[in-house]
């Protein structure tokens, strides 16, 4: 029995040492994020050193797991418009709200009456009435919030409000003369997994970035005029011609549209020479 135990420990030691050697040879590739475009409403970034499953997981988290605020409860006090109460309530729920305070609030199901569990609701009021023969547009600008940190997102389009309109809110309903709409709303914290109105993004997509390699022998055989025509043939402005060095460089791979126009142009230039 003593000899058998010694052999088992020896084999175990050898196995552990082999695993440690293999682990030492592995190189850990750290992910890298490069922000290409960032505005108040949109972000474009490249993610390197990760698997496609992780990229898709980030996309799904952006859609369904980021908490935001949205109108969840509507009390209609007066509605003489052409739209029914349920229709207006649905439109109010889909109005995006600035949700910077969502991180300081609790979900409704986290509320504890015995303990101070923090803020769970934000109240809104809307009161509009048509007072002239001209149609009055009730938009998200008419929503009055008791918390000044929470307000609807500004949006306007020329098709809906006209090029010179002062209103930049989202259209809710239109009122004729003597028609009235008065509602009380309650916004709550939620995630897109529960309802689409809590989704913080309109779209969240990802795609593979191509690896573009230029044939230097062909590029050197082209004249400067032919190089410029080759660069201009790509609709996405994928390439850039450096006049000082006379080289064609890849501007950014994210502009590649897989249209094949640049390849067609090179073939045309080579055929004209032949």
Tab-separated table of C-alpha atoms in Angstrom:
chain	number	residue	atom	x	y	z
A	1	UNK	CA	0.000	0.000	0.000
A	2	UNK	CA	2.893	2.356	0.756
A	3	UNK	CA	4.476	1.827	-2.668
A	4	UNK	CA	1.189	2.437	-4.454
A	5	UNK	CA	0.705	5.758	-2.659
A	6	UNK	CA	4.215	6.871	-3.621
A	7	UNK	CA	3.568	6.131	-7.279
A	8	UNK	CA	0.287	8.016	-7.216
A	9	UNK	CA	1.882	11.115	-5.718
A	10	UNK	CA	4.740	10.930	-8.209
A	11	UNK	CA	2.358	10.712	-11.150
A	12	UNK	CA	0.322	13.575	-9.739
A	13	UNK	CA	3.470	15.719	-9.409
A	14	UNK	CA	4.414	15.029	-13.027
A	15	UNK	CA	0.938	15.922	-14.240
A	16	UNK	CA	0.915	19.226	-12.350
A	17	UNK	CA	4.352	20.170	-13.660
A	18	UNK	CA	3.286	19.429	-17.236
A	19	UNK	CA	0.202	21.589	-16.863
A	20	UNK	CA	2.225	24.459	-15.367
A	21	UNK	CA	4.662	24.325	-18.307
A	22	UNK	CA	1.819	24.424	-20.815
A	23	UNK	CA	0.183	27.348	-19.006
A	24	UNK	CA	3.451	29.286	-19.014
A	25	UNK	CA	3.688	28.962	-22.788
A	26	UNK	CA	0.217	30.422	-23.370
A	27	UNK	CA	0.060	34.074	-24.320
A	28	UNK	CA	-2.960	35.974	-23.029
A	29	UNK	CA	-4.306	38.373	-25.648
A	30	UNK	CA	-5.912	41.366	-24.005
A	31	UNK	CA	-8.955	42.934	-25.701
A	32	UNK	CA	-8.542	46.383	-27.216
A	33	UNK	CA	-11.259	48.980	-27.787
A	34	UNK	CA	-10.752	51.793	-30.302
A	35	UNK	CA	-13.479	54.465	-30.402
A	36	UNK	CA	-13.910	55.686	-33.978
A	37	UNK	CA	-16.891	58.021	-33.615
A	38	UNK	CA	-18.604	59.339	-30.488
A	39	UNK	CA	-21.578	61.722	-30.277
A	40	UNK	CA	-24.381	62.273	-27.796
A	41	UNK	CA	-26.595	59.793	-29.665
A	42	UNK	CA	-24.195	57.319	-31.283
A	43	UNK	CA	-20.895	55.497	-30.780
A	44	UNK	CA	-18.854	53.471	-33.259
A	45	UNK	CA	-15.930	51.456	-31.957
A	46	UNK	CA	-13.762	48.522	-32.976
A	47	UNK	CA	-13.199	45.613	-30.596
A	48	UNK	CA	-10.088	43.500	-31.089
A	49	UNK	CA	-8.723	40.425	-29.373
A	50	UNK	CA	-12.083	38.872	-28.479
A	51	UNK	CA	-14.296	36.118	-29.832
A	52	UNK	CA	-17.446	36.844	-31.837
A	53	UNK	CA	-19.553	35.436	-28.997
A	54	UNK	CA	-18.299	38.188	-26.669
A	55	UNK	CA	-19.042	40.863	-29.278
A	56	UNK	CA	-22.567	39.536	-29.640
A	57	UNK	CA	-22.940	39.428	-25.842
A	58	UNK	CA	-22.010	43.129	-25.632
A	59	UNK	CA	-24.556	43.895	-28.352
A	60	UNK	CA	-27.307	42.045	-26.496
A	61	UNK	CA	-26.400	43.723	-23.195
A	62	UNK	CA	-26.712	47.155	-24.863
A	63	UNK	CA	-30.201	46.249	-26.066
A	64	UNK	CA	-31.672	44.393	-23.106
A	65	UNK	CA	-29.602	44.826	-19.926
A	66	UNK	CA	-28.836	48.564	-19.567
A	67	UNK	CA	-31.367	50.192	-17.173
A	68	UNK	CA	-33.205	53.316	-18.300
A	69	UNK	CA	-36.320	55.287	-17.411
A	70	UNK	CA	-39.608	55.074	-19.282
A	71	UNK	CA	-43.210	56.042	-18.607
A	72	UNK	CA	-44.860	52.961	-17.133
A	73	UNK	CA	-48.103	54.281	-15.623
A	74	UNK	CA	-50.513	56.788	-17.210
A	75	UNK	CA	-53.595	58.275	-15.546
A	76	UNK	CA	-55.852	59.956	-18.097
A	77	UNK	CA	-57.822	62.800	-16.495
A	78	UNK	CA	-59.252	64.316	-19.682
A	79	UNK	CA	-59.045	63.179	-23.290
A	80	UNK	CA	-61.273	64.627	-25.988
A	81	UNK	CA	-58.812	64.009	-28.846
A	82	UNK	CA	-59.370	61.582	-31.715
A	83	UNK	CA	-57.057	58.981	-30.110
A	84	UNK	CA	-58.263	56.637	-27.390
A	85	UNK	CA	-56.671	56.506	-23.928
A	86	UNK	CA	-54.770	53.271	-24.591
A	87	UNK	CA	-53.244	54.605	-27.795
A	88	UNK	CA	-51.983	57.765	-26.103
A	89	UNK	CA	-50.648	55.770	-23.147
A	90	UNK	CA	-48.700	53.543	-25.510
A	91	UNK	CA	-47.199	56.542	-27.328
A	92	UNK	CA	-46.200	58.150	-24.026
A	93	UNK	CA	-44.456	54.966	-22.906
A	94	UNK	CA	-42.300	54.884	-26.032
A	95	UNK	CA	-40.955	58.438	-25.594
A	96	UNK	CA	-37.235	58.131	-24.704
A	97	UNK	CA	-36.189	59.917	-21.532
A	98	UNK	CA	-32.795	61.209	-20.426
A	99	UNK	CA	-31.890	58.512	-17.899
A	100	UNK	CA	-28.700	59.699	-16.213
A	101	UNK	CA	-30.459	59.346	-12.847
A	102	UNK	CA	-31.389	55.704	-13.477
A	103	UNK	CA	-28.218	54.509	-11.747
A	104	UNK	CA	-29.308	56.256	-8.531
A	105	UNK	CA	-32.813	54.784	-8.599
A	106	UNK	CA	-34.145	51.354	-7.689
A	107	UNK	CA	-36.296	48.972	-9.660
A	108	UNK	CA	-39.964	48.836	-8.548
A	109	UNK	CA	-39.558	45.242	-7.366
A	110	UNK	CA	-36.641	46.328	-5.137
A	111	UNK	CA	-38.842	48.668	-3.100
A	112	UNK	CA	-38.998	47.875	0.605
A	113	UNK	CA	-41.603	49.710	2.666
A	114	UNK	CA	-39.787	49.003	5.926
A	115	UNK	CA	-36.475	50.445	4.748
A	116	UNK	CA	-35.541	53.548	2.807
A	117	UNK	CA	-34.770	51.920	-0.502
A	118	UNK	CA	-34.307	55.080	-2.562
A	119	UNK	CA	-36.315	56.651	-5.359
A	120	UNK	CA	-38.315	54.347	-7.617
A	121	UNK	CA	-40.570	56.734	-9.573
A	122	UNK	CA	-40.517	60.065	-11.417
A	123	UNK	CA	-43.793	61.921	-12.033
A	124	UNK	CA	-44.830	63.811	-15.164
A	125	UNK	CA	-47.828	65.966	-16.061
A	126	UNK	CA	-49.225	66.961	-19.447
A	127	UNK	CA	-52.018	69.458	-20.029
A	128	UNK	CA	-52.729	70.762	-23.525
A	129	UNK	CA	-55.769	72.344	-25.162
A	130	UNK	CA	-56.572	73.493	-28.677
A	131	UNK	CA	-57.463	77.198	-28.477
A	132	UNK	CA	-57.542	78.260	-32.138
A	133	UNK	CA	-58.795	76.998	-35.469
A	134	UNK	CA	-55.268	75.854	-36.267
A	135	UNK	CA	-54.301	72.329	-35.275
A	136	UNK	CA	-52.187	72.182	-32.117
A	137	UNK	CA	-49.401	69.589	-31.996
A	138	UNK	CA	-48.977	67.994	-28.583
A	139	UNK	CA	-45.370	66.817	-28.311
A	140	UNK	CA	-42.998	65.525	-25.654
A	141	UNK	CA	-42.059	69.178	-24.957
A	142	UNK	CA	-45.447	69.545	-23.244
A	143	UNK	CA	-44.472	66.962	-20.608
A	144	UNK	CA	-43.637	68.647	-17.313
A	145	UNK	CA	-41.449	66.683	-14.904
A	146	UNK	CA	-41.053	67.353	-11.181
A	147	UNK	CA	-37.448	66.148	-11.371
A	148	UNK	CA	-35.493	68.575	-13.556
A	149	UNK	CA	-32.820	65.947	-14.208
A	150	UNK	CA	-35.298	63.824	-16.179
A	151	UNK	CA	-36.744	65.122	-19.444
A	152	UNK	CA	-37.685	63.741	-22.887
A	153	UNK	CA	-35.129	63.417	-25.631
A	154	UNK	CA	-35.253	66.222	-28.192
A	155	UNK	CA	-35.980	65.103	-31.722
A	156	UNK	CA	-37.464	66.710	-34.812
A	157	UNK	CA	-37.800	65.913	-38.500
A	158	UNK	CA	-38.671	68.245	-41.332
A	159	UNK	CA	-41.425	65.897	-42.510
A	160	UNK	CA	-43.245	66.053	-39.156
A	161	UNK	CA	-42.710	69.577	-37.828
A	162	UNK	CA	-41.418	71.604	-40.778
A	163	UNK	CA	-38.040	73.168	-41.371
A	164	UNK	CA	-38.715	76.359	-39.385
A	165	UNK	CA	-40.678	74.897	-36.478
A	166	UNK	CA	-39.585	75.871	-32.980
A	167	UNK	CA	-40.812	72.600	-31.471
A	168	UNK	CA	-38.304	69.786	-31.338
A	169	UNK	CA	-40.359	67.246	-29.404
A	170	UNK	CA	-41.838	63.903	-30.395
A	171	UNK	CA	-45.399	64.164	-31.665
A	172	UNK	CA	-47.996	62.554	-29.374
A	173	UNK	CA	-51.356	63.727	-30.734
A	174	UNK	CA	-52.939	66.629	-32.644
A	175	UNK	CA	-55.749	68.689	-31.126
A	176	UNK	CA	-58.423	70.733	-32.835
A	177	UNK	CA	-60.174	73.708	-31.248
A	178	UNK	CA	-61.638	72.990	-27.779
A	179	UNK	CA	-60.103	69.507	-27.668
A	180	UNK	CA	-58.155	68.801	-24.482
A	181	UNK	CA	-55.654	66.293	-23.154
A	182	UNK	CA	-54.693	66.073	-19.484
A	183	UNK	CA	-52.706	63.153	-18.092
A	184	UNK	CA	-50.464	62.203	-15.178
A	185	UNK	CA	-47.552	59.880	-15.875
A	186	UNK	CA	-45.167	57.879	-13.744
A	187	UNK	CA	-41.759	56.863	-15.089
A	188	UNK	CA	-39.976	53.872	-13.612
A	189	UNK	CA	-36.644	52.151	-13.972
A	190	UNK	CA	-36.489	49.058	-16.169
A	191	UNK	CA	-34.507	47.119	-18.766
A	192	UNK	CA	-35.175	46.210	-22.373
A	193	UNK	CA	-35.590	42.550	-21.468
A	194	UNK	CA	-38.863	43.458	-19.731
A	195	UNK	CA	-40.173	45.816	-22.432
A	196	UNK	CA	-38.790	47.483	-25.551
A	197	UNK	CA	-39.582	50.956	-24.176
A	198	UNK	CA	-36.690	50.534	-21.705
A	199	UNK	CA	-34.189	49.688	-24.423
A	200	UNK	CA	-31.556	52.473	-24.534
A	201	UNK	CA	-30.645	51.963	-28.197
A	202	UNK	CA	-32.545	51.969	-31.463
A	203	UNK	CA	-30.081	49.547	-33.074
A	204	UNK	CA	-26.959	47.794	-31.866
A	205	UNK	CA	-25.073	45.788	-34.478
A	206	UNK	CA	-21.576	44.439	-35.026
A	207	UNK	CA	-19.687	43.110	-38.031
A	208	UNK	CA	-16.295	41.647	-38.825
A	209	UNK	CA	-13.612	44.087	-39.908
A	210	UNK	CA	-11.775	42.958	-43.053
A	211	UNK	CA	-8.021	42.648	-43.383
A	212	UNK	CA	-7.097	44.577	-46.533
A	213	UNK	CA	-3.728	43.974	-48.181
A	214	UNK	CA	-2.620	45.882	-51.281
A	215	UNK	CA	-0.562	44.269	-54.020
A	216	UNK	CA	2.499	46.518	-53.891
A	217	UNK	CA	3.841	45.342	-57.239
A	218	UNK	CA	0.660	46.418	-59.013
A	219	UNK	CA	0.442	49.673	-57.038
A	220	UNK	CA	4.017	50.612	-58.022
A	221	UNK	CA	3.236	50.045	-61.699
A	222	UNK	CA	0.422	52.613	-61.644
A	223	UNK	CA	0.950	56.289	-62.386
A	224	UNK	CA	-0.121	59.034	-59.993
A	225	UNK	CA	-3.220	59.770	-62.071
A	226	UNK	CA	-4.162	56.071	-62.103
A	227	UNK	CA	-3.615	55.863	-58.345
A	228	UNK	CA	-5.933	58.803	-57.749
A	229	UNK	CA	-8.602	57.260	-59.971
A	230	UNK	CA	-8.215	54.003	-58.031
A	231	UNK	CA	-8.674	55.822	-54.699
A	232	UNK	CA	-11.719	57.742	-55.988
A	233	UNK	CA	-13.324	54.558	-57.331
A	234	UNK	CA	-14.107	53.364	-53.807
A	235	UNK	CA	-17.417	54.958	-52.661
A	236	UNK	CA	-16.549	54.574	-48.976
A	237	UNK	CA	-13.225	56.444	-49.227
A	238	UNK	CA	-11.380	53.383	-48.028
A	239	UNK	CA	-7.992	54.377	-49.471
A	240	UNK	CA	-5.829	57.493	-49.343
A	241	UNK	CA	-3.166	58.574	-51.830
A	242	UNK	CA	-0.071	60.176	-50.298
A	243	UNK	CA	1.477	62.470	-52.916
A	244	UNK	CA	4.764	62.830	-51.042
A	245	UNK	CA	5.540	59.123	-50.859
A	246	UNK	CA	3.494	58.111	-53.914
A	247	UNK	CA	1.908	55.274	-51.922
A	248	UNK	CA	-1.710	54.235	-51.523
A	249	UNK	CA	-2.625	53.620	-47.892
A	250	UNK	CA	-5.670	52.133	-46.205
A	251	UNK	CA	-7.549	54.955	-44.454
A	252	UNK	CA	-9.809	52.818	-42.250
A	253	UNK	CA	-11.117	49.283	-42.710
A	254	UNK	CA	-14.481	50.176	-41.182
A	255	UNK	CA	-15.370	52.121	-44.349
A	256	UNK	CA	-15.185	48.978	-46.487
A	257	UNK	CA	-18.583	48.190	-48.030
A	258	UNK	CA	-17.688	44.911	-49.869
A	259	UNK	CA	-18.829	46.437	-53.172
A	260	UNK	CA	-15.782	45.411	-55.235
A	261	UNK	CA	-15.552	48.764	-57.042
A	262	UNK	CA	-11.845	49.178	-56.291
A	263	UNK	CA	-11.039	45.705	-57.672
A	264	UNK	CA	-13.021	46.459	-60.835
A	265	UNK	CA	-11.081	49.692	-61.300
A	266	UNK	CA	-7.714	47.942	-61.024
A	267	UNK	CA	-8.784	45.366	-63.604
A	268	UNK	CA	-9.876	48.148	-65.967
A	269	UNK	CA	-6.495	49.895	-65.593
A	270	UNK	CA	-4.587	46.674	-66.236
A	271	UNK	CA	-6.745	45.821	-69.286
A	272	UNK	CA	-6.190	49.251	-70.839
A	273	UNK	CA	-2.422	48.666	-70.562
A	274	UNK	CA	-2.649	45.235	-72.117
